[in-house]
Amino acid sequence: MSPPGQSLTKHPDVGCKKQLLLPWVENGSNTCLGEGSGSFLGAITQDLNEEFEPFWSDEAMTEHEIDNSDKDYYLDEEYDSLDNDYVGGTENIPTLDVDVEVEVDEVALNFSDKDTCSDDSDHDLIMDKRLRNARRENLKQQESTPSNSKVHFFVGQSFGSRDEVKKLIRLHAIETRKDLAIVKNDLTRVRAVCRGKIPSFNCDVGSTSGGKQVGRSNEEVKTSCPWVLHISTCKKDESWVVKTLVDIHKCIHPRKVKQCTVSFLAQELVETIKPNPSIPVKVVQDHFQKRYQQTFSSMKCFRAKKMAETHVRGDYEQHYGKLRDYVMELQRTNEDTTVKLDVVSEFNLSSSTRQFKRIYVCLGALKKGFKYGMRDILGLDGTFMKGPFPGQLLTAVGVDPNNDTYPLAYAVVEAETKNSWNWFLEYLGDDLELGRNSNFTFISDRQKGIIPAIAKVFPNVEHRFCLRHIHENMKQQWKGKAYKDHLWKCATTTNVPLFDKSMADFKSFNDKAYEWLLQIPPQHWSRSHFSGRCHCDILLNNICEVFNRQLIDARDQPIITTLEYIREYLMKRIMKVDKMIAKAEGPLTPTATKLFKAIQSEASQQSVLWNGGHKYQVSGAWMEQHVVDLQNKSCSCRKWELTGIPCKHVVATIWYMAENGGNVGLPEMWVHPCYWLDTWKAVYIFKINPLTGMDMWPKSSCPTILTPPLHHKQIGRPKKKRKKSVDELSQPMVKGGKLSRIGKTVTCIKCKKKGHNSRTCK
């Protein structure tokens, strides 16, 4: 028997005669009840394998009679107020005693788009109970349904914000490879549908079977996928709840999903770009195609990689606005650190912006360690920046007790000019407490701006020129290994008589090349004219070249990323040197010990003659003879004065004195203290402290904002590698056992002009 005033009808959405609505459907209303305690919500269809007419007969109703007094079994007046908004119930419904199999096609808790929770207390209790039951049952269904997707939606699921909802919809579309689109997106609702293509199968319309027409016309073919998801807000707790979910797809998987945008791919690439920023675009494209089973163009992958790089290293223009905050954080965490920031002069003093010009950094730990090193020599060099706002990176690098590089200061300037070098050297002199009359030693590559800058700021210092750059200039007119050998022979002589002899040999070899080299004063490039105050006899500026080589990956980054890369490299370098110091043994550093052992092996071939005072005559092979003065710590070869390490003549003299009862101690004690192991430890006892994240930096109170410098983009692809010399590019080629002449310019023996030979001479 049926409830009073209601009749039994089929649900209008049931297309098969074997699919019925259980247990009741109210005529003229959208309200329906489901089976089980809240497990089925909304319209439930059943696929029955037996005939249903006997079940709905009078005998069946008598056998399964329902008590009308139990109002949980059917609709009453209290639920009539929800008919316009709510479809489906979650209360306890009696289970039918018929052994049937029920297949759930869709489970939905339907609300209208304008629906929110009522303010009525009884109504809220009912709705909360229904939502809890719906969530419980759907969670059970989700756990029992295996799926490879990481994102699952179910009725009653709640979210914290609309952005979270849209993010999960996008991720769900990508994982399931479906063309999902958000059609409603406002402050109270988000509705997503599937716009995938449904394949249409052409049937032979009009063919008959047993007098009946088979197939469907083209107008009857469904053109939209039934998948739909509706999420709206709840006023009670301001959360976003899944109200409607039809989790059925009838569309095919597309090869391109619109939700898989460049920004999404960039987020997936961030963790890959950090350890491997030079990953090829082709590798990125293959990775995405295998992971998401979609087609990605190379340009889309290229844009995703660029966006990921920007996320990792930061935006170029925004970094200039945060540069003052970085300076404050650097000085706060590292005591005695010098940072100087220079801007372009602004005629309008009321302007709220200032254009960046230069920045100078000298970390306090490096400054203190350099003063303990006792080697007053610094190499100066500049290298190009590679970003959209390129400039020059100026560096000052010293030599530590182990003959390794010791970076001291660095700066980013607009160009390598006389003005920028003056600005850099003035702050460097203040940090090292150098006056105008200082006897310091610098070595550079003879750049046209640095020579007058050093002469102006420090007129009395010793300025050495890198011998490699001198040879590069010589090769423009005189090429060949013979010229290089003569140049190095003149530069490596340690006293003036040997230098004069080497220059005379060079003059007899080529008078014009000799006259050209004579224009460069020897005190800038020959050891015979060096003072020896810095205890270092280097002729090349490789200490700067080695440091610049470590900064290749930083020179095309934003300004703060570049400065942080340098600081982190210096911090890690101190840690690595500490490990070397812990393993070192002996009174001298490892490099000094190795050099001194080689000198001692040569000293065994020297003979010593004492004059009875404090001078000794030391003779060797090939009529070599020198005078050693132990009281003044000098030798006529000048190697001891230049390096601070006793030469073979001095070591032979020390051994002679020890054999004759002299109290001279170990030969290592005659080495200058700048090579001692204790000095090496003192240099690296100062540590560079780490920095916090950008969000935790102190905010600058300066009223003006820094803007990036002006830059005109050059034509063509930006260069990454340094320009190589002609000799490096033209390597000798061997073809058929003979030296090839490919790439070489021939000279005509008739007219003495280049570009043709005598047979084609006109």
CSV table of C-alpha atoms in Angstrom, one decimal, residues 343-671:
chain,number,residue,atom,x,y,z
A,343,VAL,CA,72.6,55.7,-7.3
A,344,VAL,CA,72.4,58.0,-10.3
A,345,SER,CA,72.2,61.7,-9.5
A,346,GLU,CA,68.6,62.9,-9.7
A,347,PHE,CA,67.8,66.5,-10.6
A,348,ASN,CA,64.3,66.3,-9.2
A,349,LEU,CA,64.9,65.8,-5.5
A,350,SER,CA,61.2,65.2,-4.8
A,351,SER,CA,61.2,62.1,-7.0
A,352,SER,CA,60.2,58.9,-5.2
A,353,THR,CA,62.6,56.7,-7.2
A,354,ARG,CA,66.3,56.5,-7.6
A,355,GLN,CA,68.2,54.6,-10.4
A,356,PHE,CA,70.7,52.0,-9.3
A,357,LYS,CA,74.3,52.6,-10.3
A,358,ARG,CA,76.8,50.6,-8.2
A,359,ILE,CA,77.2,48.4,-5.2
A,360,TYR,CA,80.3,47.5,-3.3
A,361,VAL,CA,80.6,44.5,-0.8
A,362,CYS,CA,83.4,43.5,1.5
A,363,LEU,CA,82.4,40.9,4.0
A,364,GLY,CA,83.7,41.3,7.6
A,365,ALA,CA,85.0,37.8,7.9
A,366,LEU,CA,87.1,38.1,4.7
A,367,LYS,CA,88.4,41.5,5.8
A,368,LYS,CA,89.7,40.2,9.1
A,369,GLY,CA,91.1,37.1,7.6
A,370,PHE,CA,93.1,39.0,5.0
A,371,LYS,CA,94.8,41.1,7.6
A,372,TYR,CA,96.0,37.9,9.3
A,373,GLY,CA,97.5,36.5,6.1
A,374,MET,CA,100.5,38.9,6.0
A,375,ARG,CA,100.6,38.9,2.1
A,376,ASP,CA,99.9,42.4,0.9
A,377,ILE,CA,99.0,41.6,-2.7
A,378,LEU,CA,95.6,41.8,-4.5
A,379,GLY,CA,94.6,41.0,-8.0
A,380,LEU,CA,92.1,43.3,-9.7
A,381,ASP,CA,89.9,42.3,-12.6
A,382,GLY,CA,86.5,42.9,-14.1
A,383,THR,CA,84.1,40.6,-15.9
A,384,PHE,CA,80.8,41.1,-17.8
A,385,MET,CA,77.4,40.6,-16.4
A,386,LYS,CA,75.0,38.7,-18.7
A,387,GLY,CA,71.5,39.6,-17.6
A,388,PRO,CA,69.0,42.1,-19.1
A,389,PHE,CA,70.7,44.9,-17.2
A,390,PRO,CA,74.4,44.0,-17.8
A,391,GLY,CA,77.3,45.8,-16.2
A,392,GLN,CA,80.7,44.8,-14.9
A,393,LEU,CA,81.6,42.7,-11.9
A,394,LEU,CA,84.8,44.0,-10.3
A,395,THR,CA,86.7,41.7,-8.0
A,396,ALA,CA,89.7,42.0,-5.6
A,397,VAL,CA,91.4,38.6,-4.9
A,398,GLY,CA,94.4,37.9,-2.7
A,399,VAL,CA,96.7,35.0,-1.9
A,400,ASP,CA,96.4,32.9,1.3
A,401,PRO,CA,99.2,31.1,3.1
A,402,ASN,CA,98.6,28.0,1.0
A,403,ASN,CA,99.1,29.9,-2.3
A,404,ASP,CA,95.3,29.6,-2.9
A,405,THR,CA,93.0,32.4,-4.0
A,406,TYR,CA,91.5,34.5,-1.2
A,407,PRO,CA,88.6,36.7,-2.5
A,408,LEU,CA,88.3,39.9,-0.5
A,409,ALA,CA,85.8,42.3,-2.1
A,410,TYR,CA,83.5,42.6,-5.1
A,411,ALA,CA,81.3,45.2,-6.7
A,412,VAL,CA,78.7,45.5,-9.5
A,413,VAL,CA,79.2,48.7,-11.5
A,414,GLU,CA,77.9,50.1,-14.7
A,415,ALA,CA,81.1,49.8,-16.7
A,416,GLU,CA,84.9,49.2,-16.2
A,417,THR,CA,86.0,52.8,-16.4
A,418,LYS,CA,88.4,55.1,-14.6
A,419,ASN,CA,85.6,56.5,-12.5
A,420,SER,CA,84.2,53.2,-11.4
A,421,TRP,CA,87.7,51.9,-10.5
A,422,ASN,CA,88.4,55.0,-8.5
A,423,TRP,CA,85.2,54.4,-6.6
A,424,PHE,CA,86.0,50.8,-6.0
A,425,LEU,CA,89.6,51.4,-4.9
A,426,GLU,CA,88.7,54.2,-2.5
A,427,TYR,CA,86.4,51.9,-0.5
A,428,LEU,CA,88.9,49.0,-0.7
A,429,GLY,CA,91.6,51.3,0.7
A,430,ASP,CA,89.3,52.3,3.6
A,431,ASP,CA,88.6,48.7,4.5
A,432,LEU,CA,92.3,47.7,4.4
A,433,GLU,CA,93.4,51.0,6.0
A,434,LEU,CA,95.6,51.9,3.1
A,435,GLY,CA,96.9,55.4,2.7
A,436,ARG,CA,98.1,57.2,-0.4
A,437,ASN,CA,101.7,56.4,0.6
A,438,SER,CA,101.0,52.7,1.1
A,439,ASN,CA,103.5,50.2,-0.2
A,440,PHE,CA,100.9,47.6,-1.2
A,441,THR,CA,101.0,45.5,-4.4
A,442,PHE,CA,98.4,45.2,-7.1
A,443,ILE,CA,98.3,43.1,-10.2
A,444,SER,CA,95.9,43.6,-13.1
A,445,ASP,CA,95.5,43.0,-16.8
A,446,ARG,CA,96.5,46.6,-17.9
A,447,GLN,CA,92.9,47.6,-18.5
A,448,LYS,CA,92.8,51.2,-19.7
A,449,GLY,CA,90.7,52.4,-16.8
A,450,ILE,CA,92.5,50.7,-13.9
A,451,ILE,CA,96.1,52.0,-14.6
A,452,PRO,CA,95.2,55.7,-14.1
A,453,ALA,CA,92.9,54.8,-11.2
A,454,ILE,CA,95.6,53.1,-9.2
A,455,ALA,CA,98.1,55.9,-10.0
A,456,LYS,CA,95.6,58.4,-8.6
A,457,VAL,CA,94.3,56.6,-5.5
A,458,PHE,CA,97.6,54.8,-4.5
A,459,PRO,CA,100.5,56.6,-6.3
A,460,ASN,CA,103.3,54.7,-4.3
A,461,VAL,CA,102.0,51.1,-4.7
A,462,GLU,CA,103.7,48.4,-6.8
A,463,HIS,CA,101.5,47.7,-9.8
A,464,ARG,CA,102.3,44.5,-11.7
A,465,PHE,CA,100.9,43.7,-15.2
A,466,CYS,CA,99.7,40.2,-16.1
A,467,LEU,CA,102.3,38.7,-18.4
A,468,ARG,CA,99.7,36.7,-20.3
A,469,HIS,CA,98.0,39.9,-21.5
A,470,ILE,CA,101.4,41.4,-22.5
A,471,HIS,CA,102.0,38.3,-24.6
A,472,GLU,CA,98.5,38.6,-26.1
A,473,ASN,CA,99.4,42.2,-27.2
A,474,MET,CA,102.7,41.0,-28.6
A,475,LYS,CA,101.1,38.3,-30.6
A,476,GLN,CA,99.3,40.9,-32.7
A,477,GLN,CA,102.6,41.6,-34.4
A,478,TRP,CA,105.0,38.8,-33.5
A,479,LYS,CA,103.6,35.3,-33.3
A,480,GLY,CA,105.3,32.0,-32.5
A,481,LYS,CA,106.7,30.2,-29.5
A,482,ALA,CA,110.1,31.8,-29.8
A,483,TYR,CA,108.8,35.2,-28.9
A,484,LYS,CA,106.9,33.7,-26.0
A,485,ASP,CA,110.0,31.9,-24.7
A,486,HIS,CA,112.1,35.1,-24.8
A,487,LEU,CA,109.4,37.1,-23.0
A,488,TRP,CA,109.1,34.5,-20.2
A,489,LYS,CA,112.9,34.3,-19.9
A,490,CYS,CA,113.1,38.0,-19.3
A,491,ALA,CA,110.2,38.0,-16.9
A,492,THR,CA,111.3,35.1,-14.7
A,493,THR,CA,114.8,36.4,-14.0
A,494,THR,CA,115.2,37.3,-10.3
A,495,ASN,CA,118.1,39.8,-10.5
A,496,VAL,CA,119.0,42.7,-12.7
A,497,PRO,CA,122.2,41.3,-14.3
A,498,LEU,CA,120.3,38.2,-15.5
A,499,PHE,CA,117.5,40.4,-16.8
A,500,ASP,CA,120.0,42.6,-18.8
A,501,LYS,CA,121.5,39.4,-20.3
A,502,SER,CA,118.1,38.1,-21.3
A,503,MET,CA,117.0,41.3,-22.9
A,504,ALA,CA,120.2,41.4,-24.9
A,505,ASP,CA,119.4,38.0,-26.3
A,506,PHE,CA,115.9,39.1,-27.2
A,507,LYS,CA,117.3,42.2,-29.0
A,508,SER,CA,119.6,40.0,-31.1
A,509,PHE,CA,116.6,37.8,-32.0
A,510,ASN,CA,114.3,40.6,-33.1
A,511,ASP,CA,115.2,44.3,-32.6
A,512,LYS,CA,111.7,45.6,-33.3
A,513,ALA,CA,110.1,43.3,-30.7
A,514,TYR,CA,112.8,44.3,-28.2
A,515,GLU,CA,112.0,48.0,-28.8
A,516,TRP,CA,108.3,47.3,-28.3
A,517,LEU,CA,108.8,45.4,-25.0
A,518,LEU,CA,111.2,48.1,-23.8
A,519,GLN,CA,108.3,50.6,-23.8
A,520,ILE,CA,106.8,48.7,-20.8
A,521,PRO,CA,108.7,49.5,-17.6
A,522,PRO,CA,110.3,46.2,-16.2
A,523,GLN,CA,109.1,47.0,-12.7
A,524,HIS,CA,105.6,46.1,-13.9
A,525,TRP,CA,106.3,42.7,-15.4
A,526,SER,CA,109.8,41.3,-14.4
A,527,ARG,CA,110.7,39.6,-11.1
A,528,SER,CA,114.1,41.2,-11.2
A,529,HIS,CA,112.5,44.6,-10.5
A,530,PHE,CA,109.9,43.5,-8.0
A,531,SER,CA,110.3,44.8,-4.4
A,532,GLY,CA,109.3,41.5,-2.7
A,533,ARG,CA,107.3,43.3,0.0
A,534,CYS,CA,104.3,41.0,-0.5
A,535,HIS,CA,106.3,37.7,-0.4
A,536,CYS,CA,104.8,36.6,-3.7
A,537,ASP,CA,106.4,36.4,-7.1
A,538,ILE,CA,103.3,35.7,-9.3
A,539,LEU,CA,103.4,37.1,-12.9
A,540,LEU,CA,99.9,36.2,-13.9
A,541,ASN,CA,96.5,37.5,-12.7
A,542,ASN,CA,95.1,33.9,-12.5
A,543,ILE,CA,93.9,34.5,-9.0
A,544,CYS,CA,91.1,36.7,-10.4
A,545,GLU,CA,90.5,34.5,-13.4
A,546,VAL,CA,90.0,31.5,-11.2
A,547,PHE,CA,87.5,33.4,-9.0
A,548,ASN,CA,85.6,34.7,-12.1
A,549,ARG,CA,85.3,31.2,-13.4
A,550,GLN,CA,83.4,30.2,-10.3
A,551,LEU,CA,80.9,33.0,-10.9
A,552,ILE,CA,79.8,32.1,-14.5
A,553,ASP,CA,76.4,30.8,-13.3
A,554,ALA,CA,75.8,33.9,-11.2
A,555,ARG,CA,76.6,36.6,-13.9
A,556,ASP,CA,73.2,36.2,-15.7
A,557,GLN,CA,71.1,36.3,-12.6
A,558,PRO,CA,69.2,39.2,-10.9
A,559,ILE,CA,71.2,41.5,-8.8
A,560,ILE,CA,70.3,40.0,-5.4
A,561,THR,CA,70.7,36.4,-6.7
A,562,THR,CA,74.1,37.3,-8.0
A,563,LEU,CA,75.3,38.8,-4.7
A,564,GLU,CA,73.9,35.8,-2.8
A,565,TYR,CA,75.6,33.4,-5.1
A,566,ILE,CA,78.9,35.0,-4.4
A,567,ARG,CA,78.3,35.1,-0.7
A,568,GLU,CA,77.3,31.4,-0.6
A,569,TYR,CA,80.3,30.4,-2.6
A,570,LEU,CA,82.6,32.2,-0.3
A,571,MET,CA,80.9,30.7,2.7
A,572,LYS,CA,81.2,27.1,1.3
A,573,ARG,CA,84.8,27.8,0.3
A,574,ILE,CA,85.8,28.6,3.9
A,575,MET,CA,84.2,25.4,5.0
A,576,LYS,CA,86.2,23.4,2.5
A,577,VAL,CA,89.5,25.0,3.5
A,578,ASP,CA,88.7,24.2,7.1
A,579,LYS,CA,88.6,20.5,6.2
A,580,MET,CA,92.0,20.8,4.4
A,581,ILE,CA,93.5,22.5,7.5
A,582,ALA,CA,92.2,19.7,9.8
A,583,LYS,CA,94.1,17.2,7.7
A,584,ALA,CA,97.3,19.2,7.3
A,585,GLU,CA,100.4,18.3,9.3
A,586,GLY,CA,103.7,20.0,9.9
A,587,PRO,CA,104.9,23.5,10.6
A,588,LEU,CA,104.1,24.7,7.0
A,589,THR,CA,101.1,24.7,4.8
A,590,PRO,CA,100.8,21.8,2.3
A,591,THR,CA,101.8,23.8,-0.7
A,592,ALA,CA,104.7,25.5,1.1
A,593,THR,CA,105.8,22.0,2.3
A,594,LYS,CA,105.8,20.7,-1.2
A,595,LEU,CA,107.8,23.6,-2.6
A,596,PHE,CA,110.3,23.5,0.3
A,597,LYS,CA,111.0,19.8,-0.3
A,598,ALA,CA,111.8,20.5,-3.9
A,599,ILE,CA,114.2,23.2,-2.8
A,600,GLN,CA,115.9,20.9,-0.3
A,601,SER,CA,116.5,18.3,-3.0
A,602,GLU,CA,118.3,20.9,-5.1
A,603,ALA,CA,120.3,22.2,-2.2
A,604,SER,CA,122.2,18.9,-1.8
A,605,GLN,CA,124.2,19.8,-4.9
A,606,GLN,CA,125.5,23.1,-3.5
A,607,SER,CA,128.8,23.7,-1.8
A,608,VAL,CA,129.2,26.3,0.9
A,609,LEU,CA,132.3,28.5,1.9
A,610,TRP,CA,132.1,30.6,5.1
A,611,ASN,CA,134.0,33.9,5.4
A,612,GLY,CA,134.0,33.7,9.3
A,613,GLY,CA,131.3,36.4,9.7
A,614,HIS,CA,127.6,36.2,8.6
A,615,LYS,CA,128.1,35.8,4.9
A,616,TYR,CA,128.6,32.6,2.9
A,617,GLN,CA,129.6,31.8,-0.7
A,618,VAL,CA,127.5,29.1,-2.3
A,619,SER,CA,128.6,27.5,-5.5
A,620,GLY,CA,126.8,25.1,-7.8
A,621,ALA,CA,126.9,23.5,-11.2
A,622,TRP,CA,127.6,25.5,-14.5
A,623,MET,CA,129.8,28.1,-12.7
A,624,GLU,CA,126.8,29.3,-10.6
A,625,GLN,CA,127.8,31.2,-7.5
A,626,HIS,CA,125.9,33.4,-5.0
A,627,VAL,CA,126.4,35.1,-1.7
A,628,VAL,CA,124.0,34.4,1.2
A,629,ASP,CA,123.6,36.8,4.2
A,630,LEU,CA,121.7,35.1,7.0
A,631,GLN,CA,121.8,38.1,9.2
A,632,ASN,CA,119.9,40.3,6.7
A,633,LYS,CA,118.0,37.2,5.3
A,634,SER,CA,119.1,37.8,1.7
A,635,CYS,CA,120.6,36.0,-1.2
A,636,SER,CA,122.1,37.4,-4.4
A,637,CYS,CA,119.6,35.4,-6.4
A,638,ARG,CA,116.8,37.4,-4.7
A,639,LYS,CA,114.4,34.4,-4.6
A,640,TRP,CA,114.3,34.4,-0.8
A,641,GLU,CA,113.4,38.1,-0.8
A,642,LEU,CA,110.7,37.7,-3.4
A,643,THR,CA,108.9,34.7,-2.0
A,644,GLY,CA,109.8,34.5,1.6
A,645,ILE,CA,110.9,30.8,1.2
A,646,PRO,CA,114.6,30.1,1.5
A,647,CYS,CA,116.2,29.3,-1.8
A,648,LYS,CA,118.6,26.3,-2.4
A,649,HIS,CA,121.6,28.5,-1.6
A,650,VAL,CA,120.1,29.4,1.8
A,651,VAL,CA,119.1,25.8,2.7
A,652,ALA,CA,122.7,24.6,1.9
A,653,THR,CA,124.0,27.4,4.1
A,654,ILE,CA,121.7,26.4,7.0
A,655,TRP,CA,122.8,22.8,6.7
A,656,TYR,CA,126.5,23.9,6.7
A,657,MET,CA,126.0,25.9,9.9
A,658,ALA,CA,124.2,23.0,11.6
A,659,GLU,CA,127.1,20.7,10.8
A,660,ASN,CA,129.6,23.1,12.3
A,661,GLY,CA,127.8,23.5,15.6
A,662,GLY,CA,125.6,26.5,14.7
A,663,ASN,CA,122.3,26.9,16.5
A,664,VAL,CA,120.1,27.4,13.5
A,665,GLY,CA,117.2,25.1,14.2
A,666,LEU,CA,115.0,23.5,11.6
A,667,PRO,CA,115.2,24.9,8.0
A,668,GLU,CA,111.4,25.3,8.0
A,669,MET,CA,111.8,28.0,10.8
A,670,TRP,CA,113.6,30.2,8.3
A,671,VAL,CA,110.4,30.3,6.1
